[in-house]
Coordinates of C-alpha atoms and ligand atoms in Angstrom, one line a residue:
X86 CA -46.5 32.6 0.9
X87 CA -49.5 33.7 3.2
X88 CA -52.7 32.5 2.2
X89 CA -55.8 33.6 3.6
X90 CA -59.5 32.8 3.2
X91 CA -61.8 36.2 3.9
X92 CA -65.2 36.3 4.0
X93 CA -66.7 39.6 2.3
X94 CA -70.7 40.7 4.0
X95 CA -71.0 44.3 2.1
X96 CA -74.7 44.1 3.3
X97 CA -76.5 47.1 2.7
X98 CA -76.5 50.9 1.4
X99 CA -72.7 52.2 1.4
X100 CA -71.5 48.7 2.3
X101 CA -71.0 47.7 -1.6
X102 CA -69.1 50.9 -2.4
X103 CA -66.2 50.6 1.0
X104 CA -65.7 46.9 0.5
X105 CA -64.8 47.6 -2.9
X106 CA -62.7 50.5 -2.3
X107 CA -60.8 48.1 0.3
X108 CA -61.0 45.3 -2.6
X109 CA -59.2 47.7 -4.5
X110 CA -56.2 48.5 -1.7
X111 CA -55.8 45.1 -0.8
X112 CA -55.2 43.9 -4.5
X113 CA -52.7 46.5 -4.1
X114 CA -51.2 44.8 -1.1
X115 CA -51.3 41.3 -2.7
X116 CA -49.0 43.0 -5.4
X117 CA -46.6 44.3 -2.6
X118 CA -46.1 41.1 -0.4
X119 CA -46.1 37.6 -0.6
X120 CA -49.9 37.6 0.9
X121 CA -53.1 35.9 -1.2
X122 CA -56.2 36.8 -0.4
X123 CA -59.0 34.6 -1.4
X124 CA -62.4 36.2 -1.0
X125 CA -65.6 34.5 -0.7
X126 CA -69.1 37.0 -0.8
X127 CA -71.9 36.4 1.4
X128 CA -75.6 37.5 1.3
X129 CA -76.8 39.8 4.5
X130 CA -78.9 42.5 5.3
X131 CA -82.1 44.2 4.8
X132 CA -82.1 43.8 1.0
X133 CA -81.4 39.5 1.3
X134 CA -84.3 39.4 3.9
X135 CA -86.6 41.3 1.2
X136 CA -85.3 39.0 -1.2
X137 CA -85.0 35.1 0.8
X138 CA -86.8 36.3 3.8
X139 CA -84.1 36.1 6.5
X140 CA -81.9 38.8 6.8
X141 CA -78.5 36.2 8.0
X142 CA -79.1 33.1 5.7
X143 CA -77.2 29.8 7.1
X144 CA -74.6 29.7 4.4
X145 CA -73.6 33.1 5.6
X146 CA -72.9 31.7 9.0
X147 CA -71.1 29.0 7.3
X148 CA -69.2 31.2 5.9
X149 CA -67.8 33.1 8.7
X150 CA -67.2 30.2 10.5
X151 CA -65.0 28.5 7.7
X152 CA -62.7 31.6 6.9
X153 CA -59.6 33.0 8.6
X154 CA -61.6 36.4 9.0
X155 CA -64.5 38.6 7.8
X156 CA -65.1 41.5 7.2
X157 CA -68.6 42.9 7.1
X158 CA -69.5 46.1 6.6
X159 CA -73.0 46.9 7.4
X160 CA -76.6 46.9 7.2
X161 CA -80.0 48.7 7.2
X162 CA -82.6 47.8 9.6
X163 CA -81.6 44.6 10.2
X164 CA -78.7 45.2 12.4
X165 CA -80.3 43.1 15.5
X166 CA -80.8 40.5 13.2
X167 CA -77.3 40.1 11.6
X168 CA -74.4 41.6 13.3
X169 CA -75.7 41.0 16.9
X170 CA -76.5 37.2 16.5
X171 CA -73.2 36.9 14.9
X172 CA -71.3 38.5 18.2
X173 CA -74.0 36.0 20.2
X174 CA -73.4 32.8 18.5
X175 CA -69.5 33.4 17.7
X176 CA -69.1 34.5 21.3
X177 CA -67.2 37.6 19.9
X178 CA -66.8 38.8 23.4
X179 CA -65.1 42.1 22.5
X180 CA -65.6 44.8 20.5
X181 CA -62.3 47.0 19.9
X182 CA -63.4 50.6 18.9
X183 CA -60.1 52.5 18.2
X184 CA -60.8 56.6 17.9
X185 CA -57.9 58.2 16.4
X186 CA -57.2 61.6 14.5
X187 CA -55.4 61.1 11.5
X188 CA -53.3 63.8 10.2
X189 CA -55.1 65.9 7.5
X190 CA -58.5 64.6 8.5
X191 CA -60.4 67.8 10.3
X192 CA -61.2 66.5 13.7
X193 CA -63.0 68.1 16.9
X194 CA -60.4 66.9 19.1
X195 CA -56.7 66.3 17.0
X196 CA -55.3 64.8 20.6
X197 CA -57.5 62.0 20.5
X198 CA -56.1 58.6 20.3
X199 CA -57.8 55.8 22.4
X200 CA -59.2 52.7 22.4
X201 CA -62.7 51.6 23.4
X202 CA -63.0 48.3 24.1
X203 CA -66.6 47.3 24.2
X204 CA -68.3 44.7 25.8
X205 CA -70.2 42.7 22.7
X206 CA -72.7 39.4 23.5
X207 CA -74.8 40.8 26.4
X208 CA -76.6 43.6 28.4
X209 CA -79.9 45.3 27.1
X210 CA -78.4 43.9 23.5
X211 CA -79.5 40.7 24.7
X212 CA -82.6 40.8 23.1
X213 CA -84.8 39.4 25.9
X214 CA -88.1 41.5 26.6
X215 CA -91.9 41.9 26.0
X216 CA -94.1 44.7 24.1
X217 CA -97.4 44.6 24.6
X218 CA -99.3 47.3 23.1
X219 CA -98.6 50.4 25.3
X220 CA -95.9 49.2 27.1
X221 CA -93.0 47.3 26.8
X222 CA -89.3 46.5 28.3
X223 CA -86.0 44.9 27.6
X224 CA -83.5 43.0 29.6
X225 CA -80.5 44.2 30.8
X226 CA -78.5 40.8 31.4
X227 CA -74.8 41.0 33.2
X228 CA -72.8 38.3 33.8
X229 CA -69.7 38.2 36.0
X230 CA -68.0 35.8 33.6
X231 CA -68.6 38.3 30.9
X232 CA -67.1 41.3 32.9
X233 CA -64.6 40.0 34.1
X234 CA -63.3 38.9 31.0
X235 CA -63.8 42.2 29.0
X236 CA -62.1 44.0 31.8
X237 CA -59.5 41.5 31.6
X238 CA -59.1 41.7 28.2
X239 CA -58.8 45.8 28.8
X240 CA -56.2 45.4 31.2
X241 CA -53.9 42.9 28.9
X242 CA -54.5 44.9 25.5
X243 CA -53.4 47.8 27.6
X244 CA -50.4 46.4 28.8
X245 CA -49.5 44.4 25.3
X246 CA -49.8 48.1 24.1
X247 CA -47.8 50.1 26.2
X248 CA -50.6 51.9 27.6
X249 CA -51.1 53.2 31.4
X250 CA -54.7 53.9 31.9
X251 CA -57.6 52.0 31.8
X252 CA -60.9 53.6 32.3
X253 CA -64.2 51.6 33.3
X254 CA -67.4 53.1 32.5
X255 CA -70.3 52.5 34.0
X256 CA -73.8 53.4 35.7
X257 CA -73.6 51.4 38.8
X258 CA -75.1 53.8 41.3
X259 CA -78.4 53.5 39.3
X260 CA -78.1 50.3 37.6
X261 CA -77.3 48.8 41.4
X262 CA -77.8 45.0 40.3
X263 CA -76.4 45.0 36.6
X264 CA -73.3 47.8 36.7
X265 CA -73.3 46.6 41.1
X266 CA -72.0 43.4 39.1
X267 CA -69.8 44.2 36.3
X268 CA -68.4 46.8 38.7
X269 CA -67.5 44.0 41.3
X270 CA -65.9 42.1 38.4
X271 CA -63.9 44.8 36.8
X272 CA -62.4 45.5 40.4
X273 CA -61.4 42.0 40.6
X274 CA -59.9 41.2 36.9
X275 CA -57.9 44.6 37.4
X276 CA -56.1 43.9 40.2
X277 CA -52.3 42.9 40.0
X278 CA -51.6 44.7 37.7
X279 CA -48.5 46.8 38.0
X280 CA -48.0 50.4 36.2
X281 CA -51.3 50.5 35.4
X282 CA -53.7 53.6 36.1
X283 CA -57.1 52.2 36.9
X284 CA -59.9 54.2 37.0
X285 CA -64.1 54.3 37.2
X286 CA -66.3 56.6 35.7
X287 CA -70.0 56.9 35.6
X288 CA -70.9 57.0 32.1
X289 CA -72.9 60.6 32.1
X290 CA -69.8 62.2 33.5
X291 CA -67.2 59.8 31.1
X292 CA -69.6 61.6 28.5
X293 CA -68.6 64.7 29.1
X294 CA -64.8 64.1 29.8
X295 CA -64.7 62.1 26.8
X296 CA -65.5 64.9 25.0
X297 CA -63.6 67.7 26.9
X298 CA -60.2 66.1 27.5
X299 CA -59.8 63.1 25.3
X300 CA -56.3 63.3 25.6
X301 CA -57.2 62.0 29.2
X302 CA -57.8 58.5 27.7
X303 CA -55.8 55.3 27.0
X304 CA -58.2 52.6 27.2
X305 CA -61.7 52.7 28.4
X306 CA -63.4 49.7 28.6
X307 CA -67.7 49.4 29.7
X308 CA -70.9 47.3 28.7
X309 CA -72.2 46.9 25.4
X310 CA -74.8 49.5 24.8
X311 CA -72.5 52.2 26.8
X312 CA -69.9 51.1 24.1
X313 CA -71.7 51.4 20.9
X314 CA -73.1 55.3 22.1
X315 CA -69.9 56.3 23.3
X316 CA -67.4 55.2 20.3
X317 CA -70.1 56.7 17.8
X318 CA -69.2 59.9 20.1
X319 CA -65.1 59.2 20.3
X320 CA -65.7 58.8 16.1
X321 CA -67.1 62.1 16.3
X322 CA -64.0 63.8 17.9
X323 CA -61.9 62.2 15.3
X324 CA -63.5 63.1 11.8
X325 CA -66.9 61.2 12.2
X326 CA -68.1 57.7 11.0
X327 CA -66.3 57.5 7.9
X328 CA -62.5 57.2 9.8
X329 CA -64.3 54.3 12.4
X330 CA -63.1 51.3 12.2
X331 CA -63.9 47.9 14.1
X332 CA -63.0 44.7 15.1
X333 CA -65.6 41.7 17.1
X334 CA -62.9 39.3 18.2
X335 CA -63.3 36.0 20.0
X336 CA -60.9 33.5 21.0
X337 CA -61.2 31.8 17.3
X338 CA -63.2 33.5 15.0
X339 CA -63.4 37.5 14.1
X340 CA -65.4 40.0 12.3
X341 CA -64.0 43.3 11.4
X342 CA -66.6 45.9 10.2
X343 CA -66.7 49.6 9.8
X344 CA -68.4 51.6 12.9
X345 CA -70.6 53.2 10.6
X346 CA -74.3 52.0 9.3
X347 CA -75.9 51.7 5.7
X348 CA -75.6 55.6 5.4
X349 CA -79.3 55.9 3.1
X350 CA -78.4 59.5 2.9
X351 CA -75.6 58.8 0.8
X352 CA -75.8 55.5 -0.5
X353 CA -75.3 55.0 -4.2
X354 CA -74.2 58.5 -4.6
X355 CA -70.2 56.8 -4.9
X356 CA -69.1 59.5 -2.1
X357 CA -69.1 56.9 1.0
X358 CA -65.7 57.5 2.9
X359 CA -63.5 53.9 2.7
X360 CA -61.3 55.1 5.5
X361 CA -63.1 53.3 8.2
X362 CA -63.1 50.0 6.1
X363 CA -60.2 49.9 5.3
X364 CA -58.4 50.4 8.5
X365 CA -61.1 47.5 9.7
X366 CA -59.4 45.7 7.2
X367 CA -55.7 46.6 8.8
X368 CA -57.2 45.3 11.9
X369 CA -58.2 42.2 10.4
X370 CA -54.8 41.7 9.1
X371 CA -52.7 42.5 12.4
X372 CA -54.7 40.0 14.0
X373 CA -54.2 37.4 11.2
X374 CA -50.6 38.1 12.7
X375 CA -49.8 40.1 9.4
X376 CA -48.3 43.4 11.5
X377 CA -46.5 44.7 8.7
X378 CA -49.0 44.6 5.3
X379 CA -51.9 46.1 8.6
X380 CA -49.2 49.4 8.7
X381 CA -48.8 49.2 5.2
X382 CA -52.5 50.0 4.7
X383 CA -52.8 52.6 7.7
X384 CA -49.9 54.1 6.3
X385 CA -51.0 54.4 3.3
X386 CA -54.9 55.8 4.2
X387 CA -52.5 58.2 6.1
X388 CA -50.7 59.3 3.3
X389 CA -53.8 60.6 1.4
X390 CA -55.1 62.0 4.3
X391 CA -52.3 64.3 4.7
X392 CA -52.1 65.0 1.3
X393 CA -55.5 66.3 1.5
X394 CA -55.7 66.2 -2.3
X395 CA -58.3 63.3 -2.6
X396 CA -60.4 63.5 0.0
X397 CA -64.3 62.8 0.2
X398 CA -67.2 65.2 0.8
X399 CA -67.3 64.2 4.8
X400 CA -63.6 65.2 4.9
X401 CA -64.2 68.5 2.9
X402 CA -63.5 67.2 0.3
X403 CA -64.3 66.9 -3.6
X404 CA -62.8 62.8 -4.3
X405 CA -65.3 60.0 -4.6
X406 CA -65.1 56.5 -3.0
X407 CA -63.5 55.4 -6.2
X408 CA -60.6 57.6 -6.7
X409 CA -59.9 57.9 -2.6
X410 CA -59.5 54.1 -2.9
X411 CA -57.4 54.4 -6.3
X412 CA -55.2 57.2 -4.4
X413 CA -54.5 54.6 -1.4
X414 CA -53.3 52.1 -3.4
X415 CA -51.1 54.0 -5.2
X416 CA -49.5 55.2 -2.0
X417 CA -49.3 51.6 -0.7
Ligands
NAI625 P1 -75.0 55.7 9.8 O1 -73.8 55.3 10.5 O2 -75.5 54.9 8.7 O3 -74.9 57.2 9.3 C1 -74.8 58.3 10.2 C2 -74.3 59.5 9.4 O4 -72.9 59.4 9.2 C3 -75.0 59.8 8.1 O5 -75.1 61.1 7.9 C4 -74.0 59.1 7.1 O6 -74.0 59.7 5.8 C5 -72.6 59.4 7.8 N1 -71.7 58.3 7.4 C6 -71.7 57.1 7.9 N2 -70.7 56.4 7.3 C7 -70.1 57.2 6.5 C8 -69.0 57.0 5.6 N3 -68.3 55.9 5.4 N4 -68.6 58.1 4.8 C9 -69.3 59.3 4.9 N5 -70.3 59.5 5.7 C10 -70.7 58.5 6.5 O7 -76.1 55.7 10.9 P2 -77.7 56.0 10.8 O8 -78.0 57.0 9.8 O9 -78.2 56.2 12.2 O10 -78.3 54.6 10.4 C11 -78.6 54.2 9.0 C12 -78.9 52.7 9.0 O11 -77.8 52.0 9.4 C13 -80.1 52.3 10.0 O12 -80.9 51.4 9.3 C14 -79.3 51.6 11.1 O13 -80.1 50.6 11.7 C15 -78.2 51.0 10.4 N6 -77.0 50.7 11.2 C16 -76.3 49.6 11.0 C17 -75.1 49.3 11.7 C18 -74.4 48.1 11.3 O14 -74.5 47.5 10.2 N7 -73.5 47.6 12.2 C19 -74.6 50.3 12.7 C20 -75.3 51.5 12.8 C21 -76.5 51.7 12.1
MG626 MG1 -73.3 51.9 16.8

């Protein structure tokens, strides 16, 4: 039997109500399979930082440092001083943004299905600048290490996935020393290999294309801050924030969290879309090696979705986060 140890950051706002919905499916899955969970919660976010006064207390970091994975789901205001110090310090070097329309979920663009795959410990997210009272700047820091490893990593996930086309955005006839850089690296951790479509786009135009012919679009890989705008866009095409999942992977430790932030505008209302959750979750579990219980739960999110009978409000729906989670595990 599978054992493993996951360490649960709800955080703020909606964050509560999708872990628990994904509490609920995985229970589901432990019932199914020979797989354990054991789940320890940890304190983050805007409301621990009113509370303790730092918004990522040390036993958190613990925390995610001792498990087999964590999953987070998200925060308030206190994003830069949660989620991006735990990329930092974990040297979670990639952010994998999948955008994919599910069946029964009313998306933009239904021939969407790509993978962003985001550059995650440096650029302007850095967090190096200066504000003095009317003016101020931040840092944009590119390393070659960095890019050439994300691009790397672009090319192999592409290839380990059957894809063809690899897509590197960037800015680098403005941004002459940073994307001059990352350019010069992606070139060079691209090459041999075979079958492989590689191609640049600046990120304006990838904007556009992005949104115009997603079908277009295997695996596009870019910097951090180009990554974070344009998978909030690719979750647009596909049904929106509440069908985004995530996964920050390193070489040892991961985080998987839901694209999506605190939501104020529906928090506590019980209406918070799970979806993106709990296919973080599924992520979590194929790379805990667990390939089959990760289908189980995307098949079974898929199920609903087609069904279309127990859907919530941002899927035109009329289900709450309670009964969409109840529905998935009773198709798992
Ligand atoms: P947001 O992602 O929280 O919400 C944007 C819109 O999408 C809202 O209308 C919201 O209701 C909707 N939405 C998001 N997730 C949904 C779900 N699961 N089901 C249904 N609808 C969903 O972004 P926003 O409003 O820009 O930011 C709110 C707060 O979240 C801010 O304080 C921001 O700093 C924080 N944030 C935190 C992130 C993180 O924890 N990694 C990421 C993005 C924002
Ligand atoms: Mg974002």
């Amino acid at each position: 039997m599978a054992k493993y140890n996951i360490a649960l950051l709800p955080g703020d706002g909606i964050g509560p109500e999708v872990v628990d919905a994904t509490i609920t499916v995985m229970d589901a899955l432990e019932k199914k399979t020979d797989i354990e969970f054991n789940y320890t919660t940890y304190m983050v976010g805007d409301a621990e930082k009113a509370r303790s006064g730092t918004a990522l207390p040390q036993a958190t970091i613990d925390g995610v440092k001792a498990a087999d994975a964590t999953l987070f789901a998200c925060v308030g205001e206190t994003a830069k001083e949660t989620i991006l110090p735990l990329r930092q310090m974990f040297n979670l070097y990639v952010n994998l943004r999948p955008a994919k329309a599910y069946p029964g979920v009313p998306a933009v663009r239904p021939e969407t299905d790509l993978m962003i795959v985001r550059e995650n410990t440096e650029g302007i997210y850095k967090m190096i600048g200066h504000r003095s009272e009317k003016s101020a700047f931040n840092v944009r820091v590119i390393t070659y290490k960095a890019s050439y490893n994300i691009v790397k990593y672009a090319m192999d996930y592409a290839v380990k996935n059957g894809k063809t086309k690899v897509t590197v955005v960037h800015k680098a006839n403005v941004l002459d020393f940073t994307d001059g850089l990352f350019l010069e690296a992606a070139r060079d951790a691209a090459k041999g290999y075979e079958g492989i479509e590689y191609r640049e786009l600046i990120v304006d135009a990838a904007s556009m294309w992005l949104v115009m012919y997603p079908e277009s679009f295997e695996v596009v890989v870019t910097t951090n801050m180009f990554g974070d705008i344009l998978s909030d866009v690719t979750a647009g095409l596909v049904g929106g924030l509440g069908m985004a999942p995530s996964g920050n992977v390193g070489d040892n430790i991961c985080i998987f969290e839901p694209v999506h932030g605190s939501a104020p505008d529906i928090a506590g209302k019980g209406i918070a879309n799970p979806s993106a959750c709990m296919l973080s979750a599924a992520m979590m579990l194929e790379w805990l090696g667990e390939n089959e219980a990760a289908k189980l739960i995307e098949a079974a999110v898929l199920k609903v979705l087609v069904e279309g009978k127990t859907l919530t409000p941002d899927l035109k729906g009329k289900a709450n986060t309670k009964e969409f989670a109840v529905a998935v595990a009773a198709a798992l």
